[in-house]
Amino acid sequence: MKLASLKSGRDGRLLVVSRDLSRALAVPEIAATLQGALDDWSACQGRLADVYQALNAGDIKGMMDFDPVQCAAPLPRAYHWADGSAYVTHVELVRKARGAELPASFWTDPLVYMGASDAFIGPRDDIEIESEDWGIDFEAEVVVITDDVPAGISARQAGAHIKLIGLVNDVSLRNLIPGELAKQFGFYQSKPWTSFTPVLVTPDELGDAWDGAKVSLPLRTTLNGLLVGAPDAGVDMTFDFPTLIAHCARSRSLMAGTVIGSGTVSNVGSRNGSCCLAEVRCLETIRDGRPSTPFMSFGDRIEIEMLDAEQKSIFGKIDQVVTQYHPPR
Amino acid sequence: MKLASLKSGRDGRLLVVSRDLSRALAVPEIAATLQGALDDWSACQGRLADVYQALNAGDIKGMMDFDPVQCAAPLPRAYHWADGSAYVTHVELVRKARGAELPASFWTDPLVYMGASDAFIGPRDDIEIESEDWGIDFEAEVVVITDDVPAGISARQAGAHIKLIGLVNDVSLRNLIPGELAKQFGFYQSKPWTSFTPVLVTPDELGDAWDGAKVSLPLRTTLNGLLVGAPDAGVDMTFDFPTLIAHCARSRSLMAGTVIGSGTVSNVGSRNGSCCLAEVRCLETIRDGRPSTPFMSFGDRIEIEMLDAEQKSIFGKIDQVVTQYHPPR
């Protein structure tokens, strides 16, 4: 099953989307919004799946063409956004580029930060940033959405709470990060926006590419039409999603609609390219002593997508342009 | 105006509460939930204020006795919870106790972390924690709730976005904090629950105690019936609320219902006592070389309240007991 949210008010309007991403249907009689469906998932899931089957089979009443441009993030606002750094090889590379050692515990204890979830942006929305001097970067990631997760759950139990899967662009302001990390309180100004693919999908949509814990497919990132990388999200993921969920629920429960992110997808040695410019620049620094690829400029276009074995888009495409934001006087 | 949420479903049921905290009325014809009212504050505010006036004046139809035991947090779940460390004197003391210098920038650049907002707990709810070994502590704070705040707003402009004010207990697991801060990604497992006073109030309810930027009244914290402290929240607040809001909105907008916290209230030299046990223990460490006050145990009772000039409770009382949580097998 594939689900999206049409732009409408603060929470969007829930759409069931056909497998080929061509058609969609609003389902207010089941749930008006995706958060509403997640709040009562066991009651809604089967009814949404019935609509999905009908939509895939052919014409149904009220059906519309599916247009990602009209899409908000599937959850336009969420109550919890926890982003991991599950591909530790990426963290190791970043440290190496600045001559720092990776603490051994980073391989056994997940790194997770709490992100801003009150305004996720849509797949075709502009990325509005005040200044290029902040070091504008993208980060292509896989995310999962949970139902209610009890505190103290084990990783073995956590997988059953994964209800939906998607991709995000975790926009990062690289030049604001060192100052924030030095204060030890985590990211804040340096993580302004997170954008989502047009649809989230239930795990069964991934077939063999989903083993209950990670997605084994290349995550393709393109900047201004040139491929930056397509690392396999199923390889070198040090902490899989059930492990991340168990970590996040260690001392408290997680509520329905919690978004858990993988962090920047990365393969050892960056052999399949990178999912953010910071990694590209680290590789250059290690090789040449300094980075040569600049961060993003106003007007730059970033595309993020994952294709299935038949080269069909699973989640639709994040396709965004960076634009200058002018604050109020 | 004073507002609360009766426990009901995931988002509670909005109540207008009389000034003396004795009576309340649900107002579904105005807004079913507090988030709903905040989403359309300019339309709801006047109508809610009319109900409040009628409730203060006497009997109105449908009125009930106000019972804090039946209250959820006023926002049982919110989209954004940013907690500052606005009383830098507290941070300085904590550093001094462990022999560390306070970076000079801490006096000019606000410290803020993103907290878990998907499940705020009610004023009389138990604080459920798995282990006393985690170092269970309370933190008494003042919070404000904003409407929509545009990115890049100045501190001068930010004050107008403060719509409601309340108190919280930011429960902290002290023995989990050093490990999390060392990873630089901020608090996560160490900040499990945040509980709220029964009501939030509009700024005008504070009269002269609100100058548009901070609350000038003692914040009283009592542990097992003994006063821990009553520092004045209007004194030694290095970063006032408009400054914190401007900091949080530096690179992105904040959505209606954003909760901004002051951090542990503290006066220089802790001359009026403390608002958390960590501060008490730091004072003991500086004086005696080691702390003698233990963190909280199961069964301990914590009360947090603020009284007006006539010694009447403004927000109602947080009054909670710590209990042991048993995770699923």
XYZ file of C-alpha atoms in Angstrom:
658
model
C 0.000 0.000 0.000
C 1.183 3.517 -0.827
C -0.037 6.633 1.007
C 0.425 10.355 0.418
C -0.997 13.673 1.627
C -2.462 16.275 -0.679
C -1.630 19.837 0.393
C -4.594 21.028 2.438
C -4.553 22.905 5.732
C -1.987 22.001 8.360
C -2.266 18.211 8.117
C -2.963 17.539 4.446
C -5.579 15.200 3.063
C -4.802 11.489 3.095
C -4.525 9.842 -0.334
C -4.233 6.181 -1.218
C -1.912 6.040 -4.256
C -1.708 3.308 -6.891
C 1.411 1.129 -7.023
C 2.552 2.785 -10.278
C 2.080 6.256 -8.705
C -0.343 7.306 -11.460
C -3.670 7.503 -9.600
C -4.926 8.452 -6.144
C -8.057 8.601 -4.048
C -8.901 10.629 -0.940
C -10.506 8.421 1.728
C -12.163 10.728 4.294
C -14.588 7.951 5.253
C -11.587 5.948 6.536
C -9.288 8.735 7.755
C -9.025 12.412 6.820
C -5.285 12.581 7.494
C -2.356 10.175 7.680
C -1.882 10.978 11.376
C -5.533 10.057 11.870
C -4.939 6.708 10.172
C -1.809 6.051 12.253
C -3.675 6.945 15.458
C -6.036 4.055 14.742
C -3.895 1.945 12.413
C -5.291 -1.487 13.270
C -8.785 -0.290 12.350
C -7.747 1.656 9.225
C -5.069 -0.559 7.693
C -7.359 -3.188 6.173
C -9.800 -0.652 4.793
C -6.998 1.372 3.220
C -5.560 -1.817 1.715
C -8.942 -2.602 0.139
C -8.978 0.809 -1.554
C -5.395 0.266 -2.691
C -6.309 -3.058 -4.334
C -9.264 -1.470 -6.113
C -7.116 1.442 -7.275
C -4.472 -0.919 -8.688
C -7.172 -3.002 -10.410
C -8.654 -0.096 -12.359
C -10.985 2.859 -12.284
C -12.767 3.691 -9.052
C -15.135 6.521 -8.327
C -13.548 9.787 -7.201
C -10.091 8.769 -8.422
C -7.672 11.534 -9.500
C -4.354 11.678 -11.319
C -1.554 11.561 -8.745
C 0.540 14.732 -8.869
C 3.582 14.927 -6.562
C 3.663 18.716 -7.045
C 0.398 18.906 -5.089
C 1.780 16.759 -2.291
C 2.708 17.848 1.186
C 5.031 15.586 3.154
C 2.959 12.447 3.907
C 2.997 13.628 7.547
C 3.034 17.420 7.115
C 3.676 17.706 10.842
C 4.582 14.879 13.200
C 5.036 14.542 16.948
C 8.422 12.847 16.971
C 11.357 12.763 14.542
C 14.373 10.826 15.714
C 17.229 10.655 13.252
C 20.026 8.148 13.656
C 23.522 7.882 12.243
C 23.139 4.217 11.443
C 25.819 4.048 8.746
C 28.782 4.440 11.058
C 31.174 4.214 8.108
C 29.956 7.737 7.193
C 30.669 9.076 10.688
C 34.106 7.425 10.612
C 34.921 9.102 7.293
C 33.866 12.537 8.547
C 36.092 12.098 11.611
C 39.007 10.857 9.514
C 38.809 13.950 7.314
C 39.328 16.154 10.360
C 42.011 13.892 11.837
C 39.853 12.719 14.756
C 39.481 9.203 16.122
C 36.069 7.509 16.137
C 35.183 6.423 19.703
C 34.888 2.606 19.761
C 31.437 2.916 21.373
C 30.078 4.461 18.148
C 30.046 0.924 16.647
C 27.863 -0.448 19.454
C 25.792 2.469 20.819
C 23.525 4.221 18.266
C 23.866 7.952 17.686
C 20.429 9.556 17.486
C 19.276 13.175 17.596
C 15.814 14.660 17.969
C 14.825 16.648 14.891
C 12.213 19.315 14.212
C 8.973 17.607 13.195
C 6.486 20.471 13.267
C 6.857 21.329 9.601
C 8.083 18.640 7.248
C 8.155 19.904 3.673
C 6.771 18.326 0.510
C 8.707 16.498 -2.230
C 8.643 19.435 -4.644
C 8.729 22.314 -2.145
C 11.578 24.797 -2.359
C 14.256 24.569 0.308
C 14.193 28.135 1.657
C 17.418 29.203 3.354
C 18.512 32.701 4.305
C 22.211 32.444 3.507
C 24.511 30.314 1.338
C 27.208 31.013 3.930
C 25.510 28.519 6.231
C 26.844 25.640 4.069
C 23.674 24.181 2.570
C 23.754 20.395 2.142
C 21.317 17.552 1.552
C 21.301 14.163 3.277
C 19.471 11.277 1.603
C 18.069 8.830 4.134
C 15.573 6.030 4.633
C 12.907 6.533 7.325
C 10.313 4.311 8.971
C 7.084 5.337 10.695
C 5.962 3.437 13.791
C 2.714 2.879 15.606
C 2.697 3.119 19.428
C 5.875 1.564 20.826
C 6.054 0.639 24.530
C 9.078 1.775 26.541
C 11.827 -0.741 27.121
C 10.988 -2.877 24.089
C 13.734 -5.105 22.660
C 15.060 -4.809 19.089
C 13.564 -8.255 18.452
C 10.104 -6.924 19.356
C 10.521 -3.521 17.689
C 10.322 -4.573 14.034
C 6.594 -5.297 14.273
C 6.001 -1.607 15.007
C 7.293 -0.464 11.592
C 4.180 0.447 9.605
C 5.447 2.645 6.770
C 8.739 3.320 4.975
C 9.909 6.319 2.945
C 12.844 8.538 2.032
C 13.826 11.984 3.274
C 16.166 14.814 2.514
C 17.486 15.924 5.905
C 18.650 19.415 4.927
C 21.756 20.372 6.888
C 23.558 23.677 7.372
C 27.124 22.414 7.633
C 28.764 25.643 8.734
C 26.397 25.914 11.717
C 27.065 22.346 12.897
C 30.510 22.642 14.556
C 29.333 25.403 16.904
C 26.180 23.486 17.837
C 27.962 20.163 18.410
C 30.551 21.899 20.591
C 27.699 22.944 22.896
C 26.777 19.210 23.226
C 23.015 19.884 23.134
C 22.624 18.506 19.610
C 21.557 20.032 16.301
C 19.039 22.840 16.214
C 19.591 25.740 13.802
C 21.773 23.458 11.668
C 18.861 21.128 10.771
C 16.146 23.452 9.417
C 13.984 21.360 7.098
C 13.268 17.728 6.313
C 11.526 16.885 3.048
C 9.811 13.606 2.231
C 9.153 11.507 -0.855
C 5.595 11.880 -2.225
C 4.526 8.523 -0.782
C 5.233 6.273 2.160
C 4.746 2.549 1.566
C 3.922 -0.434 3.738
C 6.877 -2.832 4.139
C 5.299 -5.496 1.895
C 5.672 -3.150 -1.099
C 9.440 -3.684 -0.938
C 9.213 -7.452 -1.422
C 12.604 -9.146 -1.010
C 14.306 -5.766 -0.605
C 12.889 -5.554 2.951
C 14.135 -8.123 5.467
C 12.208 -6.641 8.390
C 15.098 -4.476 9.431
C 16.606 -2.624 6.455
C 16.008 -1.750 2.788
C 18.413 -3.454 0.359
C 18.282 -1.144 -2.658
C 20.428 1.708 -3.981
C 19.441 5.195 -2.826
C 20.031 7.503 -5.803
C 20.939 11.145 -5.255
C 21.329 13.568 -8.154
C 22.525 17.182 -7.924
C 21.764 19.434 -10.888
C 21.260 16.320 -13.007
C 24.562 14.634 -12.094
C 24.576 11.469 -9.978
C 26.242 12.074 -6.602
C 25.836 8.488 -5.491
C 23.677 5.421 -5.204
C 24.900 3.499 -2.141
C 22.964 0.378 -1.178
C 20.883 1.134 1.926
C 21.012 -2.547 2.907
C 24.809 -2.662 3.140
C 26.956 -1.288 5.984
C 23.943 -0.244 8.064
C 25.518 -0.736 11.485
C 22.233 -0.264 13.372
C 19.112 -1.530 11.623
C 15.693 0.031 12.165
C 14.506 -2.291 14.960
C 17.738 -1.520 16.831
C 17.209 2.230 16.356
C 13.599 1.968 17.577
C 14.632 -0.002 20.675
C 17.287 2.640 21.379
C 14.753 5.478 21.070
C 12.234 3.664 23.296
C 14.788 2.785 26.008
C 13.385 5.093 28.677
C 9.990 6.166 27.274
C 7.303 5.057 24.866
C 7.035 6.365 21.295
C 3.659 7.490 20.019
C 1.985 6.517 16.746
C 3.466 8.414 13.828
C 7.007 8.544 15.203
C 9.521 8.963 12.368
C 12.842 7.131 12.773
C 15.624 7.962 10.302
C 18.675 6.014 9.193
C 20.964 9.007 8.834
C 22.952 9.550 5.631
C 23.188 6.277 3.733
C 26.807 5.351 3.083
C 28.777 2.301 1.981
C 32.330 1.536 3.179
C 34.864 3.433 1.106
C 32.020 5.380 -0.549
C 32.408 2.929 -3.418
C 28.922 3.699 -4.735
C 29.176 7.449 -4.277
C 27.686 9.561 -1.526
C 24.328 10.766 -0.228
C 25.520 14.191 0.961
C 28.101 16.782 -0.081
C 29.804 16.671 3.312
C 30.931 13.117 2.539
C 32.142 14.112 -0.944
C 34.142 16.944 0.625
C 35.610 14.628 3.274
C 36.821 12.242 0.568
C 38.438 15.194 -1.238
C 40.048 16.382 1.987
C 41.536 12.943 2.659
C 42.789 12.705 -0.951
C 43.855 16.297 -1.678
C 44.215 17.942 1.703
C 41.187 20.170 1.084
C 37.651 19.967 -0.316
C 36.935 21.173 -3.854
C 33.178 20.546 -4.149
C 31.213 23.529 -2.799
C 28.043 23.235 -0.737
C 24.744 24.031 -2.471
C 23.930 27.401 -4.003
C 20.574 29.082 -4.546
C 19.083 27.555 -7.686
C 20.651 24.128 -7.156
C 18.358 21.164 -7.712
C 18.475 17.997 -5.629
C 16.725 14.746 -6.573
C 16.450 11.666 -4.340
C 14.809 8.419 -5.423
C 14.856 4.650 -4.966
C 14.040 2.286 -7.830
C 12.889 -1.313 -7.548
C 14.394 -4.263 -9.416
C 12.360 -3.273 -12.511
C 13.714 0.285 -12.268
C 10.350 1.670 -11.201
C 10.185 4.409 -8.574
C 8.964 3.023 -5.243
C 8.348 6.203 -3.238
C 8.244 8.800 -6.024
C 10.955 11.415 -6.210
C 12.127 14.216 -3.953
C 12.926 16.971 -6.468
C 13.683 20.308 -4.862
C 15.393 23.593 -5.569
C 17.240 25.695 -3.000
C 15.937 29.273 -2.886
C 16.804 32.337 -0.833
C 14.577 33.145 2.124
C 14.076 36.775 3.102
C 13.251 37.149 6.802
C 10.743 39.752 8.033
C 12.254 43.194 8.672
C -7.668 33.263 30.414
C -6.784 29.793 31.713
C -6.947 26.643 29.568
C -6.605 22.938 30.335
C -7.221 19.565 28.682
C -9.392 16.876 30.166
C -8.004 13.376 29.596
C -9.755 12.066 26.496
C -8.219 10.221 23.561
C -4.833 11.276 22.268
C -5.363 15.048 22.321
C -7.594 15.634 25.331
C -10.661 17.827 25.437
C -10.132 21.583 25.697
C -11.413 23.208 28.888
C -11.713 26.867 29.774
C -10.935 27.085 33.516
C -12.001 29.811 35.947
C -9.333 32.122 37.388
C -9.613 30.507 40.833
C -9.208 27.027 39.262
C -12.515 25.832 40.713
C -14.729 25.483 37.616
C -14.326 24.511 33.971
C -16.253 24.235 30.739
C -15.596 22.200 27.584
C -16.014 24.342 24.461
C -16.298 21.985 21.455
C -18.199 24.639 19.530
C -15.047 26.801 19.629
C -12.322 24.147 19.532
C -12.305 20.486 20.532
C -8.629 20.514 21.534
C -6.036 23.063 22.582
C -3.975 22.318 19.453
C -7.114 23.058 17.435
C -7.470 26.422 19.189
C -3.788 27.259 18.631
C -4.067 26.300 14.947
C -6.650 29.071 14.563
C -5.806 31.259 17.549
C -6.870 34.610 16.138
C -10.359 33.246 15.493
C -10.656 31.307 18.781
C -9.002 33.638 21.288
C -11.851 36.139 21.643
C -14.521 33.476 21.885
C -12.548 31.567 24.525
C -12.053 34.810 26.469
C -15.825 35.410 26.438
C -16.402 31.975 27.995
C -13.682 32.695 30.547
C -15.372 35.938 31.591
C -18.733 34.200 31.978
C -17.145 31.388 33.976
C -15.478 33.861 36.352
C -18.741 35.765 36.735
C -20.766 32.782 37.905
C -22.708 29.719 36.876
C -22.902 28.839 33.205
C -24.583 25.900 31.556
C -22.511 22.717 31.256
C -19.957 23.911 33.826
C -18.091 21.252 35.857
C -15.868 21.266 38.919
C -12.245 21.554 37.801
C -10.257 18.485 38.841
C -6.506 18.458 38.062
C -6.464 14.671 38.572
C -8.565 14.346 35.411
C -6.222 16.589 33.445
C -3.846 15.583 30.706
C -1.028 17.967 29.889
C -2.724 21.014 28.293
C -1.080 19.872 25.029
C -1.042 16.085 25.477
C 1.148 15.887 22.385
C 2.830 18.769 20.611
C 4.818 19.158 17.410
C 7.806 21.028 18.812
C 9.418 21.221 22.258
C 12.544 23.314 22.472
C 14.055 23.603 25.917
C 16.631 26.242 26.704
C 19.169 26.677 29.480
C 18.305 30.303 29.993
C 19.559 30.576 33.578
C 23.246 30.354 32.765
C 24.135 30.659 36.450
C 22.808 27.076 36.786
C 25.010 25.807 33.948
C 28.003 27.639 35.465
C 27.392 25.960 38.832
C 27.161 22.498 37.299
C 30.439 23.077 35.465
C 32.114 24.443 38.594
C 31.159 21.313 40.534
C 33.042 19.170 38.052
C 35.963 21.578 37.811
C 35.219 22.669 34.245
C 35.284 26.182 32.802
C 32.136 27.690 31.316
C 32.809 28.774 27.715
C 32.382 32.570 27.478
C 29.958 32.104 24.548
C 27.434 30.480 26.909
C 26.605 33.982 28.203
C 25.765 35.281 24.719
C 24.613 32.288 22.637
C 21.561 30.405 23.995
C 21.814 26.681 24.715
C 18.699 24.898 23.437
C 17.881 21.239 22.891
C 14.995 19.585 21.080
C 12.879 17.522 23.464
C 10.367 14.715 22.992
C 6.929 16.244 22.517
C 4.843 13.261 21.412
C 3.665 12.395 24.908
C 3.628 15.116 27.526
C 2.223 13.836 30.803
C -0.456 15.300 33.068
C 0.048 17.182 36.343
C -0.904 14.226 38.537
C 0.381 11.385 36.345
C 2.979 9.039 37.777
C 6.525 9.420 36.502
C 7.208 5.879 35.308
C 10.899 4.980 35.152
C 12.485 1.548 34.792
C 15.467 1.987 37.100
C 16.501 4.204 40.016
C 20.081 3.653 38.828
C 19.409 6.093 36.001
C 19.536 8.996 38.495
C 15.977 10.305 38.475
C 15.675 14.077 38.850
C 13.078 16.797 38.317
C 13.643 20.201 36.701
C 11.129 22.973 37.396
C 10.839 25.374 34.482
C 8.658 28.048 32.930
C 7.429 27.453 29.360
C 5.672 29.556 26.749
C 3.547 28.390 23.822
C 3.753 30.271 20.529
C 1.578 30.685 17.481
C 3.202 30.487 14.035
C 6.596 32.212 14.115
C 8.294 33.183 10.828
C 11.926 32.212 10.315
C 14.538 34.862 10.941
C 12.392 36.916 13.294
C 14.153 39.274 15.729
C 13.851 39.001 19.520
C 12.045 42.362 19.421
C 9.374 40.881 17.138
C 9.203 37.486 18.867
C 7.418 38.486 22.065
C 4.115 39.028 20.256
C 4.075 35.322 19.386
C 3.841 34.204 23.033
C 0.219 33.118 23.518
C 0.267 30.951 26.649
C 2.497 30.421 29.678
C 2.843 27.456 32.050
C 5.203 25.388 34.167
C 6.788 22.014 33.487
C 8.714 19.294 35.224
C 11.401 18.269 32.732
C 12.208 14.831 34.155
C 15.904 14.052 33.696
C 17.895 10.849 34.083
C 21.170 12.274 35.357
C 23.270 9.140 35.092
C 22.430 8.790 31.384
C 23.353 12.398 30.569
C 27.185 12.290 30.543
C 27.251 9.504 27.938
C 24.729 11.271 25.731
C 26.401 14.679 25.945
C 29.759 13.102 25.095
C 28.233 11.944 21.792
C 27.349 15.633 21.068
C 23.953 14.786 19.544
C 22.016 16.096 22.560
C 19.721 14.491 25.097
C 17.559 11.549 24.145
C 17.164 8.657 26.583
C 18.098 11.015 29.424
C 14.987 13.195 28.957
C 12.069 10.732 29.047
C 9.020 12.687 30.195
C 7.860 16.263 30.561
C 4.856 16.999 32.778
C 2.796 20.177 32.744
C 0.787 22.211 35.217
C -2.991 21.657 34.943
C -3.504 24.963 33.147
C -1.719 27.276 30.767
C -2.598 30.962 31.053
C -2.559 33.920 28.705
C 0.157 36.464 29.573
C -2.351 39.036 30.894
C -3.172 36.670 33.788
C 0.275 37.386 35.231
C -0.328 41.156 35.541
C 2.828 43.000 36.581
C 4.700 39.707 36.995
C 4.960 39.459 33.171
C 7.027 42.124 31.409
C 6.585 40.582 27.961
C 9.768 38.568 28.275
C 9.941 36.754 31.631
C 7.877 35.834 34.695
C 8.940 37.613 37.905
C 7.649 35.280 40.606
C 9.145 32.512 42.754
C 8.927 29.000 41.318
C 8.287 26.695 44.291
C 9.525 23.104 44.226
C 8.764 20.680 47.046
C 10.125 17.126 47.395
C 8.276 14.816 49.783
C 6.766 17.875 51.458
C 10.049 19.731 52.001
C 10.812 22.917 50.059
C 13.786 22.421 47.729
C 13.718 25.993 46.507
C 11.742 28.965 45.289
C 14.064 30.969 43.019
C 12.572 33.981 41.273
C 12.052 33.169 37.598
C 12.399 36.853 36.713
C 15.916 37.172 38.142
C 19.142 35.930 36.504
C 17.362 34.769 33.338
C 20.228 35.366 30.918
C 18.093 34.752 27.820
C 14.468 35.851 28.039
C 11.680 34.116 26.112
C 11.689 36.414 23.047
C 15.446 35.818 22.747
C 14.956 32.046 22.994
C 12.202 32.143 20.351
C 14.360 34.190 17.968
C 17.192 31.694 18.496
C 14.912 28.742 17.722
C 13.491 30.449 14.620
C 16.904 31.486 13.255
C 16.890 29.132 10.253
C 13.291 27.889 10.101
C 9.777 28.847 11.106
C 8.072 27.482 14.242
C 4.545 26.173 13.962
C 1.578 27.032 16.203
C 1.773 25.161 19.484
C 5.566 25.229 19.758
C 6.646 24.911 23.395
C 9.719 26.907 24.429
C 11.224 26.170 27.853
C 13.404 28.262 30.136
C 15.461 25.381 31.488
C 15.912 24.914 35.232
C 15.165 28.172 37.008
C 18.101 29.265 39.128
C 19.272 32.395 40.936
C 22.940 33.346 41.357
C 24.434 31.560 44.343
C 21.256 29.454 44.647
C 20.274 31.898 47.375
C 16.595 30.948 47.093
C 17.196 27.211 46.823
C 17.137 25.062 43.721
C 14.716 23.696 41.123
C 16.462 20.343 40.601
C 18.470 17.881 42.680
C 21.455 18.099 40.340
C 21.955 21.706 41.475
C 21.610 20.730 45.138
C 24.231 18.012 44.612
C 26.569 20.428 42.818
C 26.390 22.836 45.754
C 27.206 19.949 48.108
C 30.108 18.875 45.900
C 31.577 22.388 45.878
C 31.159 22.636 49.677
C 31.962 19.088 50.834
C 33.813 17.500 47.950
C 30.928 15.132 47.228
C 27.130 15.158 46.988
C 25.040 13.883 49.894
C 21.490 14.310 48.556
C 20.448 11.255 46.536
C 18.458 11.419 43.331
C 14.776 10.445 43.487
C 13.549 7.015 44.580
C 10.367 5.158 43.657
C 7.617 6.597 45.831
C 9.087 10.105 45.989
C 6.637 12.932 45.478
C 7.472 16.135 43.600
C 5.335 19.296 43.671
C 5.897 22.369 41.489
C 3.795 25.515 41.720
C 3.843 29.291 41.292
C 1.761 31.594 43.509
C 0.680 35.137 42.710
C 1.091 38.134 45.027
C -2.020 37.007 46.954
C -0.521 33.525 47.377
C -3.030 31.983 44.975
C -1.922 29.279 42.565
C -1.674 30.628 39.011
C -1.209 27.449 36.977
C -2.367 24.816 39.463
C 0.133 22.338 40.852
C 2.285 19.616 39.337
C 2.063 16.882 41.985
C 3.588 13.598 40.907
C 4.986 10.393 42.320
C 7.861 8.401 40.795
C 6.905 4.780 40.166
C 8.722 1.786 38.711
C 8.010 0.901 35.092
C 8.152 -2.732 34.041
C 9.009 -3.116 30.342
C 7.397 -5.825 28.197
C 9.196 -9.178 28.314
